[in-house]
Amino acid sequence: MGITVVDIAKKADVSVATVSRVLNDQQKVGAERKQRVLAVMEELNFQPNRWARGMRKGSAGEKTGQIAMLMVNRPDTDLHQAYAMQNMHGAQQEIAEAGRNFLFCIWHESDGDTIPDILLNGEIDGLLVKGQSATETGKKWLSRYPRVRINPSDPSKVDCDCVMVDYERGSRDCVAYLAARGHRRIAFVDLQAFDSKLLGYRKEVKELGLDADEGLIQVRDFPVPLKSNSDLDWAIENLWSLPKPPTAILSHDYLCSAIYKSLANRGLKVPDNVSVVGYDNVLDCCRTLDPPLTSVDMGAFDIGKAAAKQLFERIGDPQGRSRKLYIQGRLVERDSVRDLSAKETT
Amino acid sequence: MGITVVDIAKKADVSVATVSRVLNDQQKVGAERKQRVLAVMEELNFQPNRWARGMRKGSAGEKTGQIAMLMVNRPDTDLHQAYAMQNMHGAQQEIAEAGRNFLFCIWHESDGDTIPDILLNGEIDGLLVKGQSATETGKKWLSRYPRVRINPSDPSKVDCDCVMVDYERGSRDCVAYLAARGHRRIAFVDLQAFDSKLLGYRKEVKELGLDADEGLIQVRDFPVPLKSNSDLDWAIENLWSLPKPPTAILSHDYLCSAIYKSLANRGLKVPDNVSVVGYDNVLDCCRTLDPPLTSVDMGAFDIGKAAAKQLFERIGDPQGRSRKLYIQGRLVERDSVRDLSAKETT
DNA sequence: TTGTATGCGTTATCAC
DNA sequence: GTGATAACGCATACAA
């Protein structure tokens, strides 16, 4: 049915070997012949057959034209599902543009020690990895492939390429944004896990000389997904027990509806009495909260896309030094922040 | 690197042809020899090489061992993204269990008339389709493959297999559930699109002899995603302008936080003054709303899984009559419904 | 029923 | 540089 190298070879009056060489762009081919072959390929709209290519390489092949995204455990909250979907979208787009196939696999490690088929039979050229295998065998299998990890929980320990949200930068941007609007007491409310976010907060607070009150930092290992909107009452409770409560809160989209609720319970209005800034800008609640939430968009789509791009480079240069890519966020302004400095001038 | 049919043939002392026949389970093979071959395959943990298999068929092959999920346009709200993710999870699991690969492709038709590569080169055995192509060429390409559509917007017009939420049934279940708790005036609030949901509501209201007031039906084509929590004020407004307002509202998870909000604005408490039942049970808000929302789980995971299963059957029997599969929902009780009948007895 | 031989589209290994 | 040709692993037409 399809056009093959033989067709190209005939029409361009060269051998199939030459066509193959042009295709892989590796060995030397005479400039003139190369042009001829390329022209015919174009004319006949030639698409090399993925199956025939893949057959040549046994394990961990390099020419299958297939990239897999491997997700260790399925995301289980709106946030994670939406975020994952956007990662996938970005990756898929980049991969499709490169004329490759995008495979998707969810790996439930808890279900015994089964290794996903995808890793077993050399069906892919490389991997995009979300999450991390907990077992040694699992890790060993992953390491057989060129791969890029997406948002690893501890980048410093990772020995392969990875692409990440720049939490530290995003956090600093938020603090700076609030400071520019006259806020000096900014609370930080989040899960314990986000070290670099907290780090960014601390650095910027220090750099700008804002109030560095440890009481403003409310971090805990509370349940995700949240069980109810009351799950953050403790944070607001603690904050408003302070001699001087904050004028702004930096947190995460996911927590903000609970935060709004807790604030409302205390008769506090956003943004009149408190300003709130979220993080990620993935969830609809950013728009539907009342008032709509100002939030840093951490580019889930961009991350997926960048990861795929980086993977292609890695496949092209398997031995090169591993890279850590940080994706910049972008603050999306809505109506949850009040400009205190403006007030003073009036 | 891998075990091949030749290895199997040698060890089982048969020809490769026989091994191949056993593999495809089609032609007659002597029972004894078949057992022997199967045993050796098991022993050597034989995995047929996908590339070699796929190479045999040109277009719309039958043996690539790859199934693709094609999503026409990316889902753009929490709900759709989360729902899609769960569809994918179900499909992926079924496909992996069948030893096949799961490809994923998002098709932005608006970007010109480009047909996804996946459809072009016979790289897959079949398709799971979410959404629908708007163009004739698009539809033609899709129709070349065995395929199953997931939640088509108009099932009656669909000429291929499809797997769907049983909206009508789910809706009836909700009404029945509320009726059993003494509610006779049940409002229906939703997007215009969901005909069968509304149909189910009407049928059950009629069957149970509840108040069939058209004023209780508040359906519109409002913007999705919602811009704010006030986007449903009109519905509540209309409902409470009725001579006799409803005692319960049947809607959708996605709309319920807005509904809660509108009710609160009128000083109405859930479930004390009004009961609310959602739909889908996909979003976290079911849990985090205050009070947590009773909702029909429409089995996004199950749908994905069932669709994949149905696709395998279709691949095995390409000419058979197309089937429409309805997946049953399951009501998840939380705290947003009040039992009026209980009240009467106290 | 079973085995032999050949082809699928590509790349790699030789010679030239 | 270039061209012929032998693999790759599987399925199948044909012969037995």
XYZ file of C-alpha atoms (C1' of nucleotides) in Angstrom:
724
model
C 0.000 0.000 0.000
C 2.622 2.485 1.007
C 5.611 3.945 -0.747
C 8.814 2.107 0.135
C 12.495 2.777 -0.140
C 12.502 0.622 -3.241
C 10.074 2.958 -4.967
C 12.213 5.892 -4.033
C 15.380 4.160 -5.171
C 13.909 3.315 -8.561
C 12.520 6.733 -9.240
C 15.676 8.488 -8.089
C 17.790 5.982 -9.918
C 19.933 5.068 -6.941
C 20.208 2.026 -4.694
C 18.050 1.389 -1.664
C 21.172 1.636 0.428
C 21.594 5.219 -0.642
C 18.002 5.993 0.126
C 18.456 4.526 3.569
C 21.551 6.614 4.089
C 19.725 9.765 3.143
C 16.924 8.781 5.435
C 19.216 8.425 8.403
C 21.330 11.358 7.415
C 24.409 9.727 8.834
C 26.826 8.391 6.257
C 28.210 10.458 3.449
C 26.122 10.715 0.359
C 26.937 12.772 -2.688
C 25.253 16.141 -2.480
C 23.622 15.846 -5.849
C 22.232 12.339 -5.302
C 21.048 13.370 -1.888
C 19.035 16.195 -3.351
C 17.537 13.896 -5.916
C 16.483 11.364 -3.308
C 15.058 14.027 -1.039
C 13.081 15.460 -3.934
C 11.556 12.107 -4.808
C 10.704 11.436 -1.188
C 8.917 14.725 -1.063
C 7.146 14.117 -4.328
C 5.909 10.687 -3.366
C 5.186 11.769 0.203
C 7.238 8.928 1.497
C 6.743 7.772 5.094
C 9.252 5.204 6.287
C 7.550 2.159 7.706
C 7.852 2.181 11.461
C 7.484 -1.567 11.763
C 10.249 -2.414 9.420
C 12.512 0.071 11.147
C 11.728 -1.148 14.607
C 12.419 -4.708 13.629
C 16.094 -4.053 13.183
C 16.832 -3.310 16.796
C 16.374 -5.867 19.525
C 16.229 -4.404 23.002
C 16.191 -0.729 23.782
C 16.150 0.051 20.100
C 16.806 3.467 18.726
C 14.530 3.574 15.774
C 11.118 2.481 16.806
C 9.825 5.997 16.493
C 7.875 5.534 19.670
C 8.132 7.430 22.918
C 6.277 6.400 26.032
C 5.097 8.389 28.960
C 5.196 6.209 32.025
C 3.165 7.309 34.999
C 3.977 5.582 38.238
C 0.579 5.334 39.899
C -2.430 7.109 38.611
C -2.940 10.677 39.715
C -5.828 10.724 42.151
C -7.004 14.277 42.561
C -8.471 16.869 40.223
C -5.283 18.793 40.429
C -3.029 15.894 39.584
C -5.294 14.592 36.883
C -5.681 17.953 35.252
C -1.989 18.659 35.608
C -1.064 15.278 34.163
C -3.404 15.781 31.262
C -1.721 19.054 30.431
C 1.716 17.491 30.718
C 0.572 14.827 28.312
C -0.835 17.321 25.924
C 2.436 19.182 25.712
C 4.460 16.027 25.314
C 2.082 14.570 22.770
C 2.234 17.662 20.642
C 6.009 17.768 20.551
C 6.206 14.049 19.840
C 3.624 14.189 17.080
C 5.461 17.077 15.462
C 8.551 14.904 15.395
C 6.539 12.250 13.576
C 6.757 9.819 16.446
C 4.154 7.868 18.322
C 3.168 8.637 21.851
C 2.513 5.655 24.094
C 0.991 5.948 27.499
C 1.315 3.591 30.401
C 0.227 3.705 34.001
C 2.347 1.566 36.240
C 0.839 0.395 39.480
C 3.868 -0.898 41.220
C 1.835 -2.106 44.134
C 0.366 -4.823 41.893
C 3.284 -7.152 42.405
C 6.590 -6.715 40.677
C 5.326 -6.777 37.143
C 7.318 -4.667 34.754
C 5.263 -2.920 32.074
C 5.430 -4.642 28.696
C 6.583 -1.435 27.152
C 9.919 -1.709 28.916
C 10.362 -5.361 28.171
C 10.355 -5.678 24.448
C 12.274 -2.759 23.102
C 9.207 -1.130 21.658
C 10.257 2.398 22.418
C 13.154 4.748 21.917
C 12.803 6.599 25.161
C 10.737 7.417 28.198
C 9.050 10.333 29.842
C 8.673 9.431 33.490
C 6.203 10.867 35.951
C 6.756 9.680 39.487
C 9.417 7.166 40.342
C 9.703 3.441 40.767
C 10.119 2.418 44.377
C 11.933 -0.828 43.690
C 15.465 -1.560 42.569
C 14.351 -3.779 39.710
C 11.966 -1.100 38.583
C 14.670 1.536 38.533
C 17.014 -0.773 36.711
C 14.503 -1.280 33.939
C 13.907 2.416 33.595
C 17.601 3.137 33.405
C 17.886 1.039 30.272
C 16.274 3.781 28.286
C 17.059 7.355 27.446
C 14.615 9.148 29.693
C 13.497 12.441 31.135
C 11.799 12.764 34.468
C 9.003 15.233 34.939
C 8.827 17.096 38.230
C 10.801 14.611 40.314
C 10.184 15.043 44.011
C 13.868 15.346 44.798
C 15.757 16.669 41.762
C 19.105 16.795 43.532
C 19.142 13.028 43.883
C 18.164 12.391 40.290
C 20.916 11.262 37.975
C 19.094 11.627 34.681
C 17.583 14.490 32.749
C 14.665 16.168 34.354
C 12.295 19.008 33.661
C 10.700 20.848 36.511
C 8.582 23.648 37.639
C 10.823 26.317 39.090
C 9.102 26.357 42.434
C 11.668 28.598 44.021
C 11.402 31.210 41.324
C 7.604 31.025 41.265
C 7.460 31.490 44.983
C 9.807 34.454 44.882
C 7.753 36.042 42.128
C 4.629 35.800 44.236
C 6.265 37.331 47.245
C 7.731 40.114 45.150
C 4.355 40.723 43.557
C 2.693 41.060 46.927
C 5.475 43.194 48.323
C 5.155 45.552 45.397
C 1.563 46.026 46.477
C 2.496 47.001 49.973
C 2.261 43.666 51.759
C 4.903 43.122 54.415
C 3.400 40.238 56.376
C 2.872 37.397 53.949
C 1.818 33.989 55.196
C 2.931 30.761 53.584
C 0.453 27.873 53.749
C 1.170 24.577 52.055
C 1.990 20.912 52.243
C 5.217 19.951 53.900
C 6.552 18.425 50.721
C 7.312 21.639 48.868
C 10.730 22.532 50.166
C 11.868 24.684 47.301
C 8.678 26.661 47.338
C 9.250 27.480 50.969
C 12.885 28.181 50.254
C 11.950 30.704 47.594
C 9.529 32.338 49.968
C 12.182 32.637 52.665
C 14.808 34.013 50.311
C 12.560 36.670 48.856
C 11.189 37.719 52.212
C 14.726 38.163 53.408
C 15.909 39.920 50.295
C 13.076 42.409 50.354
C 13.329 42.862 54.095
C 9.739 41.840 54.802
C 8.548 40.509 58.145
C 10.263 37.170 58.626
C 8.017 35.813 61.304
C 8.179 32.021 61.538
C 4.613 32.070 62.752
C 3.600 33.134 59.266
C 4.731 29.802 57.919
C 1.994 27.209 58.256
C 3.148 23.950 56.785
C 1.835 20.515 57.522
C 1.460 17.067 56.121
C -2.311 17.112 55.874
C -4.348 14.659 53.812
C -4.524 15.011 50.037
C -7.111 14.946 48.614
C -8.708 17.191 51.175
C -11.604 15.611 52.973
C -13.483 18.838 53.380
C -13.259 22.580 53.203
C -12.497 22.674 56.898
C -9.160 20.935 56.507
C -7.265 24.178 56.637
C -8.973 25.770 59.595
C -5.926 25.114 61.711
C -3.758 27.249 59.450
C -6.040 30.259 59.543
C -6.568 29.700 63.249
C -2.826 29.828 63.894
C -2.309 32.790 61.621
C -4.975 34.880 63.282
C -3.730 33.988 66.732
C -0.570 35.874 65.904
C -0.089 39.275 67.518
C -0.046 40.671 64.009
C -1.939 38.521 61.490
C -0.782 38.527 57.845
C -2.189 40.825 55.178
C -1.658 38.209 52.477
C -1.455 34.460 52.052
C 0.640 32.573 49.567
C -0.620 29.051 49.044
C -1.765 26.713 46.316
C -4.868 26.721 44.096
C -5.830 23.391 45.444
C -5.985 24.688 48.995
C -7.492 28.048 48.253
C -11.144 27.133 48.298
C -10.606 25.742 51.787
C -8.685 28.854 52.727
C -11.416 31.135 51.399
C -13.869 29.142 53.456
C -11.879 29.351 56.649
C -11.390 33.052 56.172
C -15.094 33.557 55.574
C -15.824 31.699 58.789
C -13.775 34.300 60.623
C -15.584 37.093 58.821
C -12.544 37.896 56.723
C -13.101 39.032 53.138
C -10.831 38.476 50.162
C -9.231 40.754 49.111
C -10.520 43.512 51.395
C -9.108 42.058 54.596
C -6.649 39.521 53.221
C -5.042 38.977 49.858
C -4.542 35.456 48.544
C -2.247 34.155 45.816
C -2.435 30.602 44.473
C -0.030 28.400 42.630
C -0.218 26.352 39.410
C -3.238 27.969 37.750
C -4.415 24.573 36.565
C -7.746 24.264 38.251
C -10.979 25.880 37.241
C -11.416 27.077 40.791
C -8.957 29.837 40.009
C -11.732 31.288 37.897
C -14.752 30.184 39.852
C -13.672 31.138 43.316
C -15.206 34.359 44.522
C -13.239 36.533 43.966
C -11.259 34.842 41.176
C -7.821 33.816 42.325
C -4.547 35.378 41.299
C -2.200 32.469 40.662
C 1.203 31.621 39.169
C 0.799 29.466 36.121
C 3.522 26.854 36.332
C 3.218 25.771 32.744
C 2.141 22.154 32.864
C 1.833 22.108 29.092
C 5.250 23.670 28.610
C 6.830 21.144 30.903
C 5.497 18.216 28.941
C 6.661 19.792 25.733
C 10.094 20.651 27.068
C 10.519 17.168 28.461
C 9.836 15.595 25.089
C 12.240 17.962 23.411
C 14.945 17.192 25.919
C 14.346 13.493 25.428
C 15.002 13.794 21.709
C 18.311 15.455 22.464
C 19.192 12.734 24.898
C 18.373 10.038 22.382
C 20.664 11.783 19.947
C 23.432 11.980 22.538
C 22.988 9.129 25.016
C 26.251 9.705 26.861
C 26.072 13.442 27.409
C 25.854 14.999 30.852
C 22.396 14.942 32.322
C 20.531 18.224 32.439
C 18.098 19.798 34.816
C 15.662 22.104 33.108
C 13.616 24.628 35.012
C 10.460 25.989 33.477
C 9.497 29.521 34.426
C 6.071 30.319 35.771
C 3.970 33.321 34.923
C 1.747 35.196 37.318
C -1.866 35.435 36.219
C -3.578 38.381 37.835
C -7.174 38.109 38.935
C -9.011 39.727 41.821
C -7.746 38.190 45.018
C -5.028 40.701 45.772
C -5.511 44.167 47.142
C -3.027 46.922 46.489
C -2.280 48.345 49.911
C 0.132 50.943 48.623
C -2.586 52.396 46.425
C -4.804 52.782 49.455
C -2.174 54.795 51.268
C -1.891 57.294 48.484
C -5.593 58.030 48.430
C 18.273 -10.650 22.372
C 14.750 -11.994 22.552
C 13.222 -15.417 22.125
C 11.880 -15.965 18.618
C 9.551 -18.394 16.957
C 12.610 -20.240 15.730
C 13.744 -20.919 19.287
C 10.309 -22.165 20.151
C 10.131 -24.323 17.053
C 13.476 -25.949 17.767
C 12.798 -26.674 21.391
C 9.303 -27.971 20.698
C 10.574 -29.912 17.707
C 8.073 -28.466 15.256
C 8.258 -26.007 12.379
C 8.042 -22.265 12.731
C 4.826 -22.382 10.772
C 3.253 -24.487 13.460
C 4.434 -22.120 16.134
C 2.945 -19.259 14.207
C -0.327 -21.128 13.910
C -0.466 -21.734 17.605
C 0.313 -18.104 18.197
C -2.579 -16.951 16.096
C -4.825 -19.713 17.250
C -6.509 -19.842 13.887
C -5.634 -22.828 11.760
C -5.897 -26.388 12.931
C -2.992 -27.695 14.889
C -2.763 -31.133 16.471
C -3.783 -30.971 20.094
C -0.660 -32.640 21.329
C 1.746 -30.480 19.360
C -0.200 -27.416 20.360
C 0.269 -28.269 24.018
C 3.958 -28.807 23.482
C 4.395 -25.476 21.758
C 2.393 -23.668 24.383
C 4.472 -25.270 27.115
C 7.727 -24.185 25.523
C 6.422 -20.672 25.007
C 5.552 -20.517 28.649
C 8.875 -21.937 29.703
C 10.927 -19.534 27.622
C 8.617 -16.671 28.406
C 8.179 -15.966 24.738
C 6.955 -12.545 23.627
C 6.206 -12.256 19.915
C 8.002 -9.322 18.395
C 5.531 -6.577 17.701
C 7.592 -5.022 14.948
C 7.903 -8.153 12.938
C 4.199 -8.795 13.281
C 3.198 -5.303 12.371
C 5.293 -5.362 9.274
C 3.084 -7.920 7.622
C 0.066 -5.698 7.156
C 0.132 -2.542 5.146
C -2.772 -0.244 5.871
C -5.201 -0.732 8.696
C -3.285 -3.785 9.815
C -4.688 -6.269 12.214
C -1.661 -7.361 14.082
C 0.255 -4.365 15.213
C -0.741 -4.962 18.783
C -1.340 -1.272 19.195
C -4.531 0.515 20.088
C -4.846 4.269 20.043
C -7.071 6.598 21.934
C -7.831 9.581 19.799
C -9.123 12.653 21.523
C -10.624 15.269 19.275
C -9.599 18.519 20.954
C -8.094 18.622 24.367
C -10.471 18.646 27.322
C -10.365 22.099 28.840
C -11.910 21.963 32.262
C -11.053 20.154 35.468
C -14.027 17.964 34.960
C -13.176 16.965 31.433
C -9.525 16.519 32.152
C -10.146 14.420 35.211
C -12.828 12.447 33.433
C -10.604 11.877 30.413
C -7.766 10.756 32.623
C -9.985 8.168 34.226
C -11.252 6.988 30.862
C -7.669 6.579 29.803
C -6.759 4.732 32.905
C -9.489 2.179 32.371
C -8.657 1.739 28.722
C -4.947 1.534 29.373
C -5.412 -1.163 31.963
C -7.534 -3.343 29.717
C -5.174 -2.848 26.808
C -2.101 -3.629 28.867
C -3.716 -6.780 30.177
C -4.242 -7.849 26.601
C -0.525 -7.351 26.020
C -1.080 -4.475 23.642
C 0.289 -0.988 23.485
C -1.749 2.070 24.230
C -1.134 5.077 22.032
C -2.523 8.470 22.770
C -3.209 11.261 20.388
C -4.875 14.629 20.685
C -6.267 15.866 17.431
C -6.766 19.578 17.034
C -8.832 19.658 13.942
C -8.826 23.391 13.868
C -5.127 23.308 12.977
C -5.781 22.788 9.309
C -6.811 19.511 7.792
C -3.882 17.500 8.990
C -4.707 13.892 9.704
C -2.860 12.397 12.672
C 0.062 10.215 11.641
C -1.392 7.376 13.614
C -4.200 7.002 11.135
C -1.990 7.312 8.113
C 0.484 4.505 8.338
C -1.388 1.501 9.585
C 0.337 1.577 12.931
C -2.663 0.505 14.930
C -5.271 -2.205 15.049
C -8.085 -0.054 16.275
C -9.254 3.182 17.804
C -10.915 4.485 20.890
C -12.453 7.802 19.970
C -13.371 10.634 22.288
C -15.214 13.437 20.574
C -15.857 13.415 16.870
C -14.237 14.722 13.757
C -16.121 17.628 12.255
C -14.951 17.082 8.696
C -15.833 14.508 6.084
C -12.234 13.572 5.415
C -11.667 13.172 9.104
C -14.614 10.859 9.496
C -13.531 8.860 6.486
C -10.127 8.237 7.985
C -11.613 7.174 11.265
C -13.971 4.784 9.578
C -11.072 2.828 8.157
C -10.414 1.328 11.548
C -12.307 -0.863 13.927
C -13.303 1.671 16.557
C -15.367 2.384 19.601
C -16.642 5.790 20.501
C -16.710 6.950 24.077
C -19.658 9.020 25.212
C -20.690 10.315 21.779
C -22.856 13.387 22.023
C -25.583 11.878 19.894
C -25.502 8.071 20.150
C -28.549 7.548 17.988
C -26.733 8.970 14.986
C -23.616 6.921 15.543
C -23.120 3.977 13.256
C -20.260 2.310 15.078
C -19.793 0.749 18.489
C -20.049 3.087 21.381
C -19.842 2.964 25.123
C -21.708 5.466 27.183
C -22.746 6.641 30.524
C -26.347 5.658 31.034
C -27.481 9.192 31.673
C -31.127 8.300 31.603
C -30.750 5.548 34.155
C -28.475 7.645 36.363
C -30.954 10.457 36.310
C -33.842 8.156 37.182
C -31.870 6.679 40.043
C -31.289 10.107 41.506
C -34.931 11.054 41.282
C -35.973 7.755 42.806
C -33.439 8.201 45.574
C -34.762 11.633 46.421
C -38.366 10.519 46.170
C -37.682 7.680 48.587
C -36.613 10.365 51.049
C -39.834 12.250 50.743
C -38.952 14.794 48.084
C -41.771 15.566 45.675
C -40.554 18.797 44.120
C -37.198 18.090 42.536
C -35.495 20.704 40.400
C -33.350 19.850 37.418
C -30.472 22.234 36.671
C -28.004 21.555 33.910
C -26.552 22.373 30.539
C -28.842 22.175 27.570
C -26.798 19.414 25.988
C -27.830 16.578 28.262
C -31.043 15.421 26.677
C -31.099 11.910 28.023
C -30.430 13.097 31.538
C -33.447 15.322 31.317
C -35.424 12.550 29.709
C -34.642 10.226 32.595
C -35.680 12.908 35.039
C -38.997 13.415 33.281
C -39.742 9.725 33.040
C -39.060 9.012 36.662
C -40.955 12.049 37.880
C -43.914 10.863 35.890
C -43.630 7.263 36.935
C -43.423 8.109 40.606
C -46.141 10.710 40.316
C -44.003 13.564 41.618
C -44.694 17.216 40.886
C -44.113 17.666 37.180
C -43.768 21.425 37.167
C -41.921 22.690 34.096
C -40.715 25.582 36.183
C -38.575 23.133 38.087
C -36.516 22.500 34.972
C -33.756 25.069 34.608
C -31.697 24.304 31.567
C -29.510 26.656 29.631
C -26.525 26.859 27.388
C -24.294 28.753 29.772
C -20.528 29.071 29.426
C -18.282 26.134 30.293
C -15.926 26.467 32.038
C -17.858 28.641 34.444
C -16.487 32.136 34.792
C -17.470 32.480 38.392
C -19.523 31.038 41.160
C -22.305 33.433 40.292
C -22.966 31.848 36.923
C -25.907 29.869 38.228
C -27.658 32.608 40.137
C -30.325 32.769 37.448
C -31.311 29.157 38.067
C -31.732 29.545 41.787
C -33.431 32.865 41.183
C -35.994 31.271 38.896
C -36.517 28.328 41.169
C -37.207 30.415 44.215
C -39.544 32.674 42.288
C -41.855 29.714 41.932
C -44.994 29.646 44.065
C -43.602 26.479 45.588
C -39.792 26.231 45.411
C -38.205 22.782 45.182
C -37.033 20.785 48.171
C -34.226 19.215 46.189
C -32.003 19.943 43.205
C -30.581 17.440 40.765
C -27.613 18.825 38.886
C -23.976 18.099 38.159
C -20.866 18.080 40.354
C -19.349 20.697 38.192
C -22.176 23.110 38.835
C -22.725 22.334 42.459
C -20.208 24.654 44.011
C -21.901 27.484 42.151
C -25.277 26.187 43.240
C -24.179 25.963 46.865
C -22.986 29.512 46.580
C -26.193 30.831 45.086
C -28.217 29.036 47.721
C -26.054 30.464 50.463
C -26.616 33.944 49.069
C -30.325 33.410 49.580
C -29.738 32.161 53.073
C -30.601 28.595 52.098
C -28.694 25.805 53.807
C -27.803 22.396 52.361
C -29.289 20.007 53.276
C -31.503 21.630 55.912
C -33.485 23.773 53.487
C -32.594 22.150 50.182
C -31.126 18.826 49.213
C -28.639 18.615 46.348
C -27.521 15.648 44.270
C -24.621 15.814 41.840
C -23.607 13.767 38.864
C -20.370 12.007 37.828
C -18.539 11.875 41.159
C -15.290 12.664 39.404
C -14.300 15.901 41.011
C -12.759 16.391 44.413
C -15.368 19.011 45.140
C -17.783 16.186 45.855
C -15.744 15.638 48.974
C -14.636 19.155 49.741
C -17.912 20.946 49.350
C -19.580 21.720 52.623
C -21.531 19.546 53.176
C -19.986 16.813 51.013
C -22.040 16.126 47.939
C -24.109 13.043 47.251
C -23.412 12.163 43.625
C -23.917 9.402 41.056
C -20.618 7.924 40.058
C -20.856 7.404 36.316
C -17.857 5.118 36.127
C -15.371 6.952 33.946
C -12.837 4.221 34.580
C -15.323 1.479 33.740
C -16.236 3.172 30.519
C -12.671 3.294 29.324
C -12.203 -0.316 30.227
C -15.438 -1.445 28.603
C -14.631 0.479 25.462
C -11.297 -1.261 25.096
C -12.917 -4.625 25.658
C -15.563 -3.916 23.083
C -12.893 -2.825 20.636
C -11.144 -6.160 20.939
C -14.373 -7.916 20.098
C -14.885 -5.671 17.130
C -11.396 -6.338 15.867
C -12.122 -10.025 16.122
C -15.387 -9.609 14.242
C -15.130 -6.571 11.980
C -18.415 -7.149 10.199
C -20.697 -7.771 13.166
C -23.542 -5.445 14.037
C -22.448 -2.391 15.938
C -23.304 -2.287 19.610
C -24.267 0.406 22.041
C -23.096 -0.310 25.545
C -24.488 1.536 28.516
C -22.498 1.638 31.726
C -24.478 1.802 34.932
C -23.851 4.495 37.486
C -23.787 4.066 41.225
C -25.062 6.551 43.744
C -22.484 7.616 46.315
C -24.168 8.896 49.435
C -22.686 11.806 51.297
C -24.330 14.544 53.313
C -26.160 16.814 50.920
C -29.549 15.124 51.080
C -32.018 15.376 53.871
C -34.513 12.638 54.567
C -37.856 14.422 54.759
C -39.821 11.277 55.452
C -37.744 10.635 58.559
C -38.598 14.080 59.802
C -42.296 13.378 59.561
C -42.071 10.316 61.763
C -40.297 12.130 64.591
C -2.429 -31.490 9.599
C 2.461 -30.132 8.952
C 6.753 -28.304 6.925
C 9.389 -25.423 3.423
C 10.207 -21.406 1.372
C 9.405 -16.733 0.567
C 8.208 -11.874 1.413
C 7.297 -7.764 4.358
C 10.521 -2.620 4.489
C 14.473 -1.301 6.502
C 19.295 -1.178 7.949
C 24.012 -3.055 8.125
C 27.854 -5.443 6.015
C 30.259 -6.141 2.740
C 32.558 -5.555 -1.566
C 33.456 -2.306 -5.366
C 30.751 7.196 -2.214
C 28.005 3.643 -3.880
C 25.500 -0.655 -4.766
C 24.191 -5.529 -4.021
C 22.598 -8.462 -0.525
C 21.910 -10.614 3.875
C 19.665 -10.216 7.873
C 15.570 -8.875 11.417
C 10.964 -12.134 13.329
C 6.828 -13.396 11.773
C 2.973 -15.036 8.683
C 1.420 -17.488 4.756
C 1.099 -19.767 -0.014
C 2.176 -23.862 -1.447
C 3.823 -28.433 -1.318
C 3.776 -32.695 1.044
